[in-house]
PDB file of C-alpha atoms in Angstrom:
ATOM      1  CA  SER T 316       5.914   5.098   9.008  1.00  0.00           C
ATOM      2  CA  GLN T 317       7.756   3.951   5.927  1.00  0.00           C
ATOM      3  CA  GLN T 318       5.573   4.116   2.856  1.00  0.00           C
ATOM      4  CA  GLY T 319       7.891   3.131   0.024  1.00  0.00           C
ATOM      5  CA  GLU T 320      10.168   0.137   0.107  1.00  0.00           C
ATOM      6  CA  GLU T 321      12.694  -0.340  -2.684  1.00  0.00           C
ATOM      7  CA  ASP T 322      14.019  -3.616  -3.968  1.00  0.00           C
ATOM      8  CA  PRO T 323      16.804  -4.577  -4.361  1.00  0.00           C
ATOM      9  CA  GLN T 324      18.762  -2.678  -1.713  1.00  0.00           C
ATOM     10  CA  ALA T 325      21.839  -2.750  -3.930  1.00  0.00           C
ATOM     11  CA  LEU T 326      22.365  -3.429  -7.620  1.00  0.00           C
ATOM     12  CA  SER T 327      25.594  -3.697  -9.584  1.00  0.00           C
ATOM     13  CA  ILE T 328      25.574  -3.809 -13.399  1.00  0.00           C
ATOM     14  CA  GLN T 329      27.868  -3.258 -16.341  1.00  0.00           C
ATOM     15  CA  GLU T 330      27.726  -0.065 -18.358  1.00  0.00           C
ATOM     16  CA  GLY T 331      25.250  -0.408 -21.205  1.00  0.00           C
ATOM     17  CA  GLU T 332      22.966  -2.821 -19.346  1.00  0.00           C
ATOM     18  CA  ASN T 333      19.501  -1.931 -18.122  1.00  0.00           C
ATOM     19  CA  ALA T 334      18.790  -1.395 -14.426  1.00  0.00           C
ATOM     20  CA  THR T 335      15.419  -2.133 -12.871  1.00  0.00           C
ATOM     21  CA  MET T 336      14.431  -1.045  -9.386  1.00  0.00           C
ATOM     22  CA  ASN T 337      11.144  -1.830  -7.696  1.00  0.00           C
ATOM     23  CA  CYS T 338       9.139  -0.036  -5.069  1.00  0.00           C
ATOM     24  CA  SER T 339       6.192  -1.189  -2.980  1.00  0.00           C
ATOM     25  CA  TYR T 340       3.949   0.984  -0.889  1.00  0.00           C
ATOM     26  CA  LYS T 341       1.227   0.359   1.649  1.00  0.00           C
ATOM     27  CA  THR T 342      -1.566   2.902   1.395  1.00  0.00           C
ATOM     28  CA  SER T 343      -3.401   4.631  -1.438  1.00  0.00           C
ATOM     29  CA  ILE T 344      -1.461   7.347  -3.192  1.00  0.00           C
ATOM     30  CA  ASN T 345      -2.049  10.456  -5.262  1.00  0.00           C
ATOM     31  CA  ASN T 346       1.226  10.071  -7.068  1.00  0.00           C
ATOM     32  CA  LEU T 347       4.523   8.296  -6.773  1.00  0.00           C
ATOM     33  CA  GLN T 348       7.856   9.973  -7.421  1.00  0.00           C
ATOM     34  CA  TRP T 349      11.391   8.753  -8.018  1.00  0.00           C
ATOM     35  CA  TYR T 350      14.469  10.599  -6.833  1.00  0.00           C
ATOM     36  CA  ARG T 351      18.172  10.135  -7.274  1.00  0.00           C
ATOM     37  CA  GLN T 352      20.898  10.948  -4.756  1.00  0.00           C
ATOM     38  CA  ASN T 353      24.603  11.069  -5.419  1.00  0.00           C
ATOM     39  CA  SER T 354      26.726  10.218  -2.408  1.00  0.00           C
ATOM     40  CA  GLY T 355      26.320  12.748   0.403  1.00  0.00           C
ATOM     41  CA  ARG T 356      24.315  15.170  -1.726  1.00  0.00           C
ATOM     42  CA  GLY T 357      20.721  16.253  -1.956  1.00  0.00           C
ATOM     43  CA  LEU T 358      18.021  14.381  -3.824  1.00  0.00           C
ATOM     44  CA  VAL T 359      17.119  15.183  -7.393  1.00  0.00           C
ATOM     45  CA  HIS T 360      13.560  14.706  -8.649  1.00  0.00           C
ATOM     46  CA  LEU T 361      13.520  12.367 -11.658  1.00  0.00           C
ATOM     47  CA  ILE T 362       9.942  11.592 -12.565  1.00  0.00           C
ATOM     48  CA  LEU T 363       6.397  11.629 -11.168  1.00  0.00           C
ATOM     49  CA  ILE T 364       3.633   9.225 -12.075  1.00  0.00           C
ATOM     50  CA  ARG T 365       0.042   9.870 -11.050  1.00  0.00           C
ATOM     51  CA  SER T 366      -2.246   7.227  -9.630  1.00  0.00           C
ATOM     52  CA  ASN T 367      -4.316   7.132 -12.844  1.00  0.00           C
ATOM     53  CA  GLU T 368      -1.253   6.555 -15.035  1.00  0.00           C
ATOM     54  CA  ARG T 369       0.311   3.181 -15.739  1.00  0.00           C
ATOM     55  CA  GLU T 370       3.529   4.087 -17.505  1.00  0.00           C
ATOM     56  CA  LYS T 371       5.648   7.158 -18.059  1.00  0.00           C
ATOM     57  CA  HIS T 372       8.868   7.866 -19.932  1.00  0.00           C
ATOM     58  CA  SER T 373      11.536  10.520 -19.574  1.00  0.00           C
ATOM     59  CA  GLY T 374      14.686  10.092 -21.651  1.00  0.00           C
ATOM     60  CA  ARG T 375      16.284   6.792 -20.592  1.00  0.00           C
ATOM     61  CA  LEU T 376      13.875   6.427 -17.672  1.00  0.00           C
ATOM     62  CA  ARG T 377      10.711   4.371 -17.730  1.00  0.00           C
ATOM     63  CA  VAL T 378       8.399   4.201 -14.744  1.00  0.00           C
ATOM     64  CA  THR T 379       5.448   1.877 -14.308  1.00  0.00           C
ATOM     65  CA  LEU T 380       2.757   1.920 -11.662  1.00  0.00           C
ATOM     66  CA  ASP T 381       0.450  -0.909 -10.636  1.00  0.00           C
ATOM     67  CA  THR T 382      -2.002   0.431  -8.076  1.00  0.00           C
ATOM     68  CA  SER T 383      -3.657  -2.983  -7.651  1.00  0.00           C
ATOM     69  CA  LYS T 384      -0.334  -4.385  -6.436  1.00  0.00           C
ATOM     70  CA  LYS T 385       0.753  -1.130  -4.817  1.00  0.00           C
ATOM     71  CA  SER T 386       4.026  -1.265  -6.674  1.00  0.00           C
ATOM     72  CA  SER T 387       6.130   0.746  -9.088  1.00  0.00           C
ATOM     73  CA  SER T 388       9.280   0.096 -11.064  1.00  0.00           C
ATOM     74  CA  LEU T 389      11.992   2.349 -12.431  1.00  0.00           C
ATOM     75  CA  LEU T 390      13.897   1.183 -15.489  1.00  0.00           C
ATOM     76  CA  ILE T 391      17.083   2.912 -16.590  1.00  0.00           C
ATOM     77  CA  THR T 392      18.072   1.827 -20.071  1.00  0.00           C
ATOM     78  CA  ALA T 393      21.586   1.783 -21.492  1.00  0.00           C
ATOM     79  CA  SER T 394      23.117   2.625 -18.120  1.00  0.00           C
ATOM     80  CA  ARG T 395      26.183   4.816 -17.773  1.00  0.00           C
ATOM     81  CA  ALA T 396      28.811   5.092 -15.053  1.00  0.00           C
ATOM     82  CA  ALA T 397      27.318   8.505 -14.232  1.00  0.00           C
ATOM     83  CA  ASP T 398      24.054   6.776 -13.262  1.00  0.00           C
ATOM     84  CA  THR T 399      25.805   5.410 -10.171  1.00  0.00           C
ATOM     85  CA  ALA T 400      23.739   6.748  -7.262  1.00  0.00           C
ATOM     86  CA  SER T 401      20.999   5.830  -4.812  1.00  0.00           C
ATOM     87  CA  TYR T 402      17.444   5.851  -6.102  1.00  0.00           C
ATOM     88  CA  PHE T 403      14.405   6.452  -3.915  1.00  0.00           C
ATOM     89  CA  CYS T 404      10.701   6.181  -4.481  1.00  0.00           C
ATOM     90  CA  ALA T 405       8.417   8.506  -2.561  1.00  0.00           C
ATOM     91  CA  SER T 406       4.685   8.827  -2.223  1.00  0.00           C
ATOM     92  CA  TYR T 407       2.071  10.563  -0.139  1.00  0.00           C
ATOM     93  CA  SER T 408       1.302   8.508   2.912  1.00  0.00           C
ATOM     94  CA  GLY T 409      -2.469   8.857   2.827  1.00  0.00           C
ATOM     95  CA  ALA T 410      -5.522  10.937   2.073  1.00  0.00           C
ATOM     96  CA  GLY T 411      -5.371  14.386   3.625  1.00  0.00           C
ATOM     97  CA  SER T 412      -1.740  14.005   4.594  1.00  0.00           C
ATOM     98  CA  TYR T 413       0.602  16.044   2.499  1.00  0.00           C
ATOM     99  CA  GLN T 414       3.771  14.246   3.480  1.00  0.00           C
ATOM    100  CA  LEU T 415       6.133  12.811   0.899  1.00  0.00           C
ATOM    101  CA  THR T 416       7.430   9.604   2.461  1.00  0.00           C
ATOM    102  CA  PHE T 417      10.587   7.927   1.221  1.00  0.00           C
ATOM    103  CA  GLY T 418      11.881   4.373   1.243  1.00  0.00           C
ATOM    104  CA  LYS T 419      15.428   3.312   2.086  1.00  0.00           C
ATOM    105  CA  GLY T 420      16.515   3.380  -1.534  1.00  0.00           C
ATOM    106  CA  THR T 421      18.362   1.198  -4.004  1.00  0.00           C
ATOM    107  CA  LYS T 422      22.084   1.762  -4.361  1.00  0.00           C
ATOM    108  CA  LEU T 423      22.995   1.366  -8.032  1.00  0.00           C
ATOM    109  CA  SER T 424      26.583   0.855  -9.134  1.00  0.00           C
ATOM    110  CA  VAL T 425      27.307   0.983 -12.863  1.00  0.00           C
ATOM    111  CA  ILE T 426      30.716  -0.480 -13.674  1.00  0.00           C
ATOM    112  CA  PRO T 427      32.512   1.042 -16.685  1.00  0.00           C
TER     113      PRO T 427
ATOM    114  CA  GLU L 597      22.874  24.341  -7.871  1.00  0.00           C
ATOM    115  CA  THR L 598      19.269  23.280  -7.557  1.00  0.00           C
ATOM    116  CA  GLY L 599      17.811  26.593  -6.460  1.00  0.00           C
ATOM    117  CA  VAL L 600      17.711  25.506  -2.819  1.00  0.00           C
ATOM    118  CA  THR L 601      20.814  26.585  -0.917  1.00  0.00           C
ATOM    119  CA  GLN L 602      21.773  25.177   2.439  1.00  0.00           C
ATOM    120  CA  THR L 603      24.461  26.506   4.743  1.00  0.00           C
ATOM    121  CA  PRO L 604      26.735  25.422   6.209  1.00  0.00           C
ATOM    122  CA  ARG L 605      27.627  22.300   4.215  1.00  0.00           C
ATOM    123  CA  HIS L 606      29.372  20.748   7.202  1.00  0.00           C
ATOM    124  CA  LEU L 607      28.970  21.399  10.906  1.00  0.00           C
ATOM    125  CA  VAL L 608      30.655  19.874  13.921  1.00  0.00           C
ATOM    126  CA  MET L 609      29.189  20.856  17.256  1.00  0.00           C
ATOM    127  CA  GLY L 610      29.457  19.839  20.871  1.00  0.00           C
ATOM    128  CA  MET L 611      26.454  18.665  22.820  1.00  0.00           C
ATOM    129  CA  THR L 612      26.224  21.955  24.718  1.00  0.00           C
ATOM    130  CA  ASN L 613      26.497  24.207  21.661  1.00  0.00           C
ATOM    131  CA  LYS L 614      23.755  26.164  19.934  1.00  0.00           C
ATOM    132  CA  LYS L 615      23.877  26.398  16.176  1.00  0.00           C
ATOM    133  CA  SER L 616      21.516  27.054  13.278  1.00  0.00           C
ATOM    134  CA  LEU L 617      21.098  25.561   9.843  1.00  0.00           C
ATOM    135  CA  LYS L 618      19.902  27.819   7.064  1.00  0.00           C
ATOM    136  CA  CYS L 619      17.937  27.071   3.923  1.00  0.00           C
ATOM    137  CA  GLU L 620      17.079  29.536   1.187  1.00  0.00           C
ATOM    138  CA  GLN L 621      15.106  29.191  -2.034  1.00  0.00           C
ATOM    139  CA  HIS L 622      14.186  31.711  -4.682  1.00  0.00           C
ATOM    140  CA  LEU L 623      12.051  29.403  -6.783  1.00  0.00           C
ATOM    141  CA  GLY L 624       8.804  31.030  -5.729  1.00  0.00           C
ATOM    142  CA  HIS L 625       7.822  27.899  -3.827  1.00  0.00           C
ATOM    143  CA  ASN L 626       5.340  28.146  -0.987  1.00  0.00           C
ATOM    144  CA  ALA L 627       6.138  24.980   0.954  1.00  0.00           C
ATOM    145  CA  MET L 628       9.422  24.120   2.649  1.00  0.00           C
ATOM    146  CA  TYR L 629      10.564  21.020   4.503  1.00  0.00           C
ATOM    147  CA  TRP L 630      13.271  19.699   6.797  1.00  0.00           C
ATOM    148  CA  TYR L 631      14.302  16.058   6.415  1.00  0.00           C
ATOM    149  CA  LYS L 632      16.833  14.039   8.395  1.00  0.00           C
ATOM    150  CA  GLN L 633      18.857  11.329   6.655  1.00  0.00           C
ATOM    151  CA  SER L 634      20.714   8.865   8.857  1.00  0.00           C
ATOM    152  CA  ALA L 635      22.762   5.925   7.664  1.00  0.00           C
ATOM    153  CA  LYS L 636      20.688   2.877   6.695  1.00  0.00           C
ATOM    154  CA  LYS L 637      17.381   4.593   7.531  1.00  0.00           C
ATOM    155  CA  PRO L 638      14.755   6.149   5.273  1.00  0.00           C
ATOM    156  CA  LEU L 639      14.575   9.904   5.033  1.00  0.00           C
ATOM    157  CA  GLU L 640      12.613  11.180   8.009  1.00  0.00           C
ATOM    158  CA  LEU L 641      10.329  14.150   7.552  1.00  0.00           C
ATOM    159  CA  MET L 642      10.819  16.567  10.458  1.00  0.00           C
ATOM    160  CA  PHE L 643       8.863  19.724   9.702  1.00  0.00           C
ATOM    161  CA  VAL L 644       6.629  21.141   6.990  1.00  0.00           C
ATOM    162  CA  TYR L 645       5.934  24.824   6.410  1.00  0.00           C
ATOM    163  CA  ASN L 646       3.284  26.065   4.016  1.00  0.00           C
ATOM    164  CA  PHE L 647       3.057  29.813   3.396  1.00  0.00           C
ATOM    165  CA  LYS L 648       5.311  30.348   6.459  1.00  0.00           C
ATOM    166  CA  GLU L 649       2.975  28.377   8.733  1.00  0.00           C
ATOM    167  CA  GLN L 650       4.094  25.101  10.285  1.00  0.00           C
ATOM    168  CA  THR L 651       1.704  22.382   9.192  1.00  0.00           C
ATOM    169  CA  GLU L 652       3.542  19.240  10.253  1.00  0.00           C
ATOM    170  CA  ASN L 653       5.798  18.345  13.163  1.00  0.00           C
ATOM    171  CA  ASN L 654       6.610  14.667  13.151  1.00  0.00           C
ATOM    172  CA  SER L 655       7.241  14.239  16.871  1.00  0.00           C
ATOM    173  CA  VAL L 656      10.606  15.902  16.613  1.00  0.00           C
ATOM    174  CA  PRO L 657      12.414  16.481  19.938  1.00  0.00           C
ATOM    175  CA  SER L 658      12.324  20.063  21.181  1.00  0.00           C
ATOM    176  CA  ARG L 659      16.100  20.356  20.855  1.00  0.00           C
ATOM    177  CA  PHE L 660      15.286  20.967  17.173  1.00  0.00           C
ATOM    178  CA  SER L 661      13.470  24.260  16.669  1.00  0.00           C
ATOM    179  CA  PRO L 662      12.398  25.387  13.185  1.00  0.00           C
ATOM    180  CA  GLU L 663      11.810  28.942  12.082  1.00  0.00           C
ATOM    181  CA  CYS L 664      10.319  30.211   8.839  1.00  0.00           C
ATOM    182  CA  PRO L 665      10.403  34.023   8.685  1.00  0.00           C
ATOM    183  CA  ASN L 666       9.165  34.106   5.080  1.00  0.00           C
ATOM    184  CA  SER L 667       8.429  31.725   2.219  1.00  0.00           C
ATOM    185  CA  SER L 668      12.021  31.887   0.985  1.00  0.00           C
ATOM    186  CA  HIS L 669      13.902  31.113   4.173  1.00  0.00           C
ATOM    187  CA  LEU L 670      13.856  28.253   6.629  1.00  0.00           C
ATOM    188  CA  PHE L 671      16.036  27.735   9.659  1.00  0.00           C
ATOM    189  CA  LEU L 672      16.640  24.823  11.983  1.00  0.00           C
ATOM    190  CA  HIS L 673      17.912  25.897  15.389  1.00  0.00           C
ATOM    191  CA  LEU L 674      19.859  23.258  17.263  1.00  0.00           C
ATOM    192  CA  HIS L 675      20.660  23.089  20.979  1.00  0.00           C
ATOM    193  CA  THR L 676      21.857  20.411  23.398  1.00  0.00           C
ATOM    194  CA  LEU L 677      21.976  17.773  20.686  1.00  0.00           C
ATOM    195  CA  GLN L 678      22.931  14.148  21.172  1.00  0.00           C
ATOM    196  CA  PRO L 679      25.488  12.120  19.187  1.00  0.00           C
ATOM    197  CA  GLU L 680      22.615  10.169  17.569  1.00  0.00           C
ATOM    198  CA  ASP L 681      21.471  13.434  15.994  1.00  0.00           C
ATOM    199  CA  SER L 682      24.494  13.270  13.709  1.00  0.00           C
ATOM    200  CA  ALA L 683      23.084  12.990  10.184  1.00  0.00           C
ATOM    201  CA  LEU L 684      22.606  14.732   6.864  1.00  0.00           C
ATOM    202  CA  TYR L 685      19.901  17.394   7.213  1.00  0.00           C
ATOM    203  CA  LEU L 686      18.133  18.151   3.982  1.00  0.00           C
ATOM    204  CA  CYS L 687      15.939  21.095   3.162  1.00  0.00           C
ATOM    205  CA  ALA L 688      13.429  20.883   0.333  1.00  0.00           C
ATOM    206  CA  SER L 689      10.794  23.085  -1.232  1.00  0.00           C
ATOM    207  CA  SER L 690       7.808  22.582  -3.492  1.00  0.00           C
ATOM    208  CA  SER L 691       5.405  24.880  -5.279  1.00  0.00           C
ATOM    209  CA  ASP L 692       2.602  23.796  -2.971  1.00  0.00           C
ATOM    210  CA  ARG L 693       1.917  21.377  -0.136  1.00  0.00           C
ATOM    211  CA  GLN L 694       0.835  18.657  -2.524  1.00  0.00           C
ATOM    212  CA  GLY L 695       4.249  18.697  -4.163  1.00  0.00           C
ATOM    213  CA  GLU L 696       2.743  17.785  -7.517  1.00  0.00           C
ATOM    214  CA  GLY L 697       5.771  19.088  -9.362  1.00  0.00           C
ATOM    215  CA  GLY L 698       8.181  17.247  -7.116  1.00  0.00           C
ATOM    216  CA  TYR L 699      10.398  18.529  -4.380  1.00  0.00           C
ATOM    217  CA  THR L 700      13.594  20.473  -4.941  1.00  0.00           C
ATOM    218  CA  PHE L 701      16.271  19.569  -2.426  1.00  0.00           C
ATOM    219  CA  GLY L 702      19.323  21.415  -1.229  1.00  0.00           C
ATOM    220  CA  SER L 703      22.697  19.685  -0.953  1.00  0.00           C
ATOM    221  CA  GLY L 704      22.272  19.234   2.773  1.00  0.00           C
ATOM    222  CA  THR L 705      24.209  20.006   5.930  1.00  0.00           C
ATOM    223  CA  ARG L 706      26.340  17.163   7.265  1.00  0.00           C
ATOM    224  CA  LEU L 707      26.044  17.490  11.046  1.00  0.00           C
ATOM    225  CA  THR L 708      28.350  15.757  13.474  1.00  0.00           C
ATOM    226  CA  VAL L 709      27.620  15.998  17.187  1.00  0.00           C
ATOM    227  CA  VAL L 710      30.608  15.263  19.401  1.00  0.00           C
TER     228      VAL L 710
END
């Protein structure tokens, strides 16, 4: 079953603007992870936030987690054309199940 | 290169063919995974191996047969596939089953079944 669900499905912004992507999930999680995928390539791990954390930063990335709403957001600040890619959230589907389950992703286009 | 190498990058096969996908990692990871990525669908977990033992099989048809001879290598044997099996097949690894440090993915094999 699909655990993470990203919103919006597609996002187009100008270079220099900030991009915000949201993710909702259904069951309790140990952690939530964000990945990036360039067209036709493998996924690259960006950042992991644990269930007891509320916010985490890595370079131009900022991730928040609201376990009461079962939602997370990924903010990319000062976007660049090279940030054009699909972004996926992923989480463990439930206690005792060690499966990382992905959503359909948000396709981000950054226009130079 | 991410440290997870998949071969071949592209594969075209007929429905009666037998082929194998290969995945190799030298990151010292103990868990390895096969995912299927089809257009407009979420990534689908197919198989999980932990210390060479299969721990998950997500109701994958028997025409897909995984093999994990050691912690560094993972194969996906394919036979009598259907056109709907055409997809990007991704291999991933993690230090342990919990994947606390994140998964490392290969670049994938683009499979086309004709």
